[in-house]
Amino acid sequence: MVAATTASINYAISGLEYHHVAPWGTDRYYSYLISSLNLAKRGPLGPHLILQCTKECLASDSCASFVVHPSKGLCYLTKLDRCRDKSNILEPAEDHFYFERFDGSVPYPPTCYTSCLMANYTCDQCGRPNCWSDRCEQCAATCWERMDKTQYSTYLFTNDQKSSNMVSCKGNWQLWWGKGISKAKHTPKEALTLRLILVYVDGRELSSYFDSVAFEKSGELSVGNLTVDEGAGNWWQAPFSSRPLRRLYNSNCRPFYTPNDTCVSQTTKSVEEQRELYNGTVLYLGYAWLTGEQSYDNVPILHINMWVKCAQCED
């Protein structure tokens, strides 16, 4: 699809690969966005909407591309030039149509995405991380589905391909709950095993492995049997089913899947002490997990990280 204006050969190009997608930095008001404009009308994508947005982009010296959102009657002008910034992620975005500005002569070039693939760059390099096939339309949704298992932090698309997220991977293991993640994240719909890691403030770590884990949309957690104990133990008394994430308001414990309705963190000031010190407020919370080894149990836990992988996958 090409929209051209005037005899000076200024035009905007789109293609099927740019239909119902948007690059990072447009309607999210990230660094590439120049401005958003209200079009004269809204409705199905048509030449008048495209030409109006093209005209606005050509009038801006810094505009390299734009996104038309026809049902909302919006046009987003951006500084993103995907011919230079090839790895900018294209995310599925219903009813968004991405166009690239070119100033030059005919014949019209292919889109930057097509040019990138034609130059034998990888899907990662062309803005579709952890994807494959001719158009990079098949994408991994979990760490164990990736082709390249060497990356630690990487982008993965969700199963419905509607968005991508930064995910931490260790081989086939995927960080699912813990540091920087306040709730279980994008639980794959398959049999999973669990590795729980206690991370202490002094940098030491202890682990335990469990043969199954499942998370319900309601927020409840089910965990199977302890299979390998590398020092962390089984304080939460697995196996258990449909346990809620407990937020105990008269406690000095962080929200966690504690085995009981009462909880005390031995490495954090008590509720009574904090209320006396801080004008009736409890400012500091800690984890109550105990291993039975005093050299660890006397040290505050910084994070409890839960890593998952498919039950049939190797580490």
Short mmCIF file of N, CA and C in Angstrom, two decimals, residues 194-265:
data_model
loop_
_atom_site.label_atom_id
_atom_site.label_comp_id
_atom_site.label_asym_id
_atom_site.label_seq_id
_atom_site.Cartn_x
_atom_site.Cartn_y
_atom_site.Cartn_z
N LEU A 194 8.71 -26.93 39.23
CA LEU A 194 9.04 -25.69 39.92
C LEU A 194 10.40 -25.77 40.59
N ARG A 195 11.18 -24.71 40.44
CA ARG A 195 12.39 -24.54 41.23
C ARG A 195 12.22 -23.27 42.05
N LEU A 196 12.20 -23.40 43.36
CA LEU A 196 12.09 -22.26 44.26
C LEU A 196 13.48 -21.90 44.78
N ILE A 197 13.85 -20.62 44.67
CA ILE A 197 15.18 -20.16 45.09
C ILE A 197 15.03 -19.07 46.14
N LEU A 198 15.64 -19.28 47.30
CA LEU A 198 15.73 -18.24 48.33
C LEU A 198 16.99 -17.43 48.06
N VAL A 199 16.83 -16.13 47.89
CA VAL A 199 17.97 -15.24 47.66
C VAL A 199 18.13 -14.36 48.90
N TYR A 200 19.26 -14.50 49.59
CA TYR A 200 19.49 -13.77 50.84
C TYR A 200 20.20 -12.44 50.56
N VAL A 201 20.09 -11.53 51.54
CA VAL A 201 20.67 -10.20 51.36
C VAL A 201 22.19 -10.25 51.22
N ASP A 202 22.82 -11.31 51.69
CA ASP A 202 24.28 -11.43 51.57
C ASP A 202 24.69 -12.12 50.26
N GLY A 203 23.71 -12.37 49.38
CA GLY A 203 24.01 -12.94 48.07
C GLY A 203 23.95 -14.45 47.99
N ARG A 204 23.83 -15.15 49.11
CA ARG A 204 23.76 -16.61 49.08
C ARG A 204 22.37 -17.06 48.59
N GLU A 205 22.32 -18.26 48.05
CA GLU A 205 21.07 -18.81 47.53
C GLU A 205 20.89 -20.26 47.97
N LEU A 206 19.65 -20.65 48.19
CA LEU A 206 19.28 -22.04 48.45
C LEU A 206 18.08 -22.39 47.57
N SER A 207 17.99 -23.66 47.16
CA SER A 207 16.93 -24.06 46.24
C SER A 207 16.19 -25.29 46.73
N SER A 208 14.96 -25.44 46.22
CA SER A 208 14.19 -26.67 46.33
C SER A 208 13.41 -26.85 45.04
N TYR A 209 13.24 -28.14 44.65
CA TYR A 209 12.53 -28.48 43.42
C TYR A 209 11.25 -29.23 43.75
N PHE A 210 10.18 -28.95 42.98
CA PHE A 210 8.89 -29.58 43.19
C PHE A 210 8.38 -30.12 41.85
N ASP A 211 7.68 -31.25 41.90
CA ASP A 211 7.35 -31.96 40.65
C ASP A 211 6.18 -31.38 39.88
N SER A 212 5.46 -30.42 40.46
CA SER A 212 4.36 -29.79 39.71
C SER A 212 4.03 -28.43 40.33
N VAL A 213 3.45 -27.58 39.51
CA VAL A 213 2.98 -26.27 39.98
C VAL A 213 1.88 -25.81 39.03
N ALA A 214 0.85 -25.19 39.58
CA ALA A 214 -0.25 -24.67 38.77
C ALA A 214 -0.78 -23.41 39.43
N PHE A 215 -1.16 -22.47 38.59
CA PHE A 215 -1.66 -21.19 39.08
C PHE A 215 -3.02 -20.93 38.47
N GLU A 216 -3.98 -20.56 39.31
CA GLU A 216 -5.34 -20.29 38.85
C GLU A 216 -5.55 -18.79 38.66
N LYS A 217 -6.45 -18.44 37.76
CA LYS A 217 -6.72 -17.02 37.49
C LYS A 217 -7.16 -16.28 38.74
N SER A 218 -7.77 -16.98 39.66
CA SER A 218 -8.23 -16.36 40.90
C SER A 218 -7.06 -15.99 41.81
N GLY A 219 -5.85 -16.46 41.47
CA GLY A 219 -4.67 -16.12 42.25
C GLY A 219 -4.20 -17.23 43.17
N GLU A 220 -4.86 -18.37 43.13
CA GLU A 220 -4.49 -19.48 44.01
C GLU A 220 -3.41 -20.33 43.37
N LEU A 221 -2.56 -20.91 44.23
CA LEU A 221 -1.41 -21.68 43.80
C LEU A 221 -1.50 -23.11 44.28
N SER A 222 -1.12 -24.05 43.40
CA SER A 222 -1.03 -25.46 43.78
C SER A 222 0.39 -25.93 43.48
N VAL A 223 0.99 -26.65 44.42
CA VAL A 223 2.37 -27.13 44.28
C VAL A 223 2.41 -28.60 44.65
N GLY A 224 3.21 -29.37 43.90
CA GLY A 224 3.31 -30.80 44.12
C GLY A 224 4.37 -31.17 45.15
N ASN A 225 4.92 -32.35 45.00
CA ASN A 225 5.84 -32.91 45.98
C ASN A 225 7.26 -32.35 45.83
N LEU A 226 7.93 -32.22 46.97
CA LEU A 226 9.35 -31.87 46.97
C LEU A 226 10.13 -33.04 46.37
N THR A 227 10.95 -32.75 45.37
CA THR A 227 11.73 -33.82 44.73
C THR A 227 13.22 -33.71 45.03
N VAL A 228 13.74 -32.48 45.08
CA VAL A 228 15.16 -32.28 45.37
C VAL A 228 15.27 -31.11 46.35
N ASP A 229 15.99 -31.33 47.44
CA ASP A 229 16.21 -30.27 48.44
C ASP A 229 17.68 -29.86 48.40
N GLU A 230 17.91 -28.66 47.90
CA GLU A 230 19.27 -28.11 47.89
C GLU A 230 19.41 -27.04 48.96
N GLY A 231 18.83 -27.32 50.14
CA GLY A 231 19.01 -26.45 51.30
C GLY A 231 17.82 -25.60 51.66
N ALA A 232 16.92 -25.31 50.71
CA ALA A 232 15.80 -24.42 51.00
C ALA A 232 14.72 -25.11 51.82
N GLY A 233 14.59 -26.43 51.68
CA GLY A 233 13.59 -27.16 52.44
C GLY A 233 12.19 -26.99 51.89
N ASN A 234 11.22 -27.24 52.77
CA ASN A 234 9.81 -27.25 52.36
C ASN A 234 8.96 -26.55 53.41
N TRP A 235 9.36 -25.34 53.78
CA TRP A 235 8.69 -24.59 54.83
C TRP A 235 7.22 -24.40 54.56
N TRP A 236 6.84 -24.23 53.29
CA TRP A 236 5.43 -23.97 52.98
C TRP A 236 4.58 -25.24 52.93
N GLN A 237 5.19 -26.38 53.28
CA GLN A 237 4.49 -27.64 53.49
C GLN A 237 3.77 -28.15 52.23
N ALA A 238 4.48 -28.18 51.12
CA ALA A 238 3.96 -28.79 49.90
C ALA A 238 3.95 -30.31 50.07
N PRO A 239 3.03 -31.04 49.44
CA PRO A 239 2.10 -30.54 48.42
C PRO A 239 0.89 -29.82 49.03
N PHE A 240 0.34 -28.88 48.26
CA PHE A 240 -0.89 -28.21 48.65
C PHE A 240 -1.64 -27.79 47.39
N SER A 241 -2.93 -27.53 47.54
CA SER A 241 -3.78 -27.18 46.40
C SER A 241 -4.54 -25.89 46.67
N SER A 242 -4.64 -25.07 45.66
CA SER A 242 -5.48 -23.86 45.67
C SER A 242 -5.23 -22.99 46.90
N ARG A 243 -3.97 -22.72 47.17
CA ARG A 243 -3.63 -21.86 48.30
C ARG A 243 -3.60 -20.40 47.84
N PRO A 244 -4.24 -19.49 48.59
CA PRO A 244 -4.25 -18.08 48.19
C PRO A 244 -2.93 -17.39 48.55
N LEU A 245 -2.66 -16.30 47.84
CA LEU A 245 -1.56 -15.43 48.22
C LEU A 245 -2.02 -14.65 49.44
N ARG A 246 -1.39 -14.88 50.58
CA ARG A 246 -1.89 -14.32 51.82
C ARG A 246 -1.23 -12.99 52.13
N ARG A 247 -2.07 -11.98 52.30
CA ARG A 247 -1.63 -10.65 52.75
C ARG A 247 -2.14 -10.48 54.18
N LEU A 248 -1.27 -10.66 55.13
CA LEU A 248 -1.65 -10.65 56.54
C LEU A 248 -1.37 -9.28 57.12
N TYR A 249 -2.43 -8.52 57.36
CA TYR A 249 -2.29 -7.10 57.67
C TYR A 249 -1.82 -6.84 59.10
N ASN A 250 -1.97 -7.81 60.00
CA ASN A 250 -1.46 -7.65 61.36
C ASN A 250 -0.19 -8.49 61.53
N SER A 251 0.69 -8.36 60.53
CA SER A 251 1.87 -9.21 60.48
C SER A 251 3.03 -8.41 59.87
N ASN A 252 4.25 -8.86 60.13
CA ASN A 252 5.42 -8.23 59.52
C ASN A 252 5.93 -9.06 58.33
N CYS A 253 5.04 -9.88 57.77
CA CYS A 253 5.42 -10.74 56.64
C CYS A 253 5.00 -10.14 55.30
N ARG A 254 5.81 -10.36 54.30
CA ARG A 254 5.45 -10.00 52.94
C ARG A 254 4.32 -10.92 52.45
N PRO A 255 3.53 -10.45 51.50
CA PRO A 255 2.54 -11.33 50.90
C PRO A 255 3.21 -12.57 50.30
N PHE A 256 2.71 -13.74 50.65
CA PHE A 256 3.29 -14.97 50.14
C PHE A 256 2.30 -16.11 50.36
N TYR A 257 2.63 -17.26 49.81
CA TYR A 257 1.78 -18.44 49.93
C TYR A 257 2.14 -19.19 51.21
N THR A 258 1.90 -18.53 52.33
CA THR A 258 2.26 -19.07 53.64
C THR A 258 1.34 -20.24 53.99
N PRO A 259 1.83 -21.20 54.77
CA PRO A 259 1.01 -22.38 55.09
C PRO A 259 -0.08 -22.10 56.10
N ASN A 260 0.01 -20.98 56.83
CA ASN A 260 -0.97 -20.68 57.88
C ASN A 260 -1.47 -19.24 57.74
N ASP A 261 -2.52 -18.94 58.50
CA ASP A 261 -3.10 -17.60 58.49
C ASP A 261 -2.36 -16.65 59.42
N THR A 262 -1.38 -17.14 60.12
CA THR A 262 -0.52 -16.28 60.94
C THR A 262 0.90 -16.41 60.45
N CYS A 263 1.67 -15.33 60.59
CA CYS A 263 3.02 -15.35 60.04
C CYS A 263 3.88 -14.32 60.78
N VAL A 264 5.12 -14.72 61.10
CA VAL A 264 6.07 -13.82 61.73
C VAL A 264 7.41 -13.95 61.02
N SER A 265 7.95 -12.85 60.56
CA SER A 265 9.30 -12.84 59.99
C SER A 265 10.30 -12.60 61.11
#
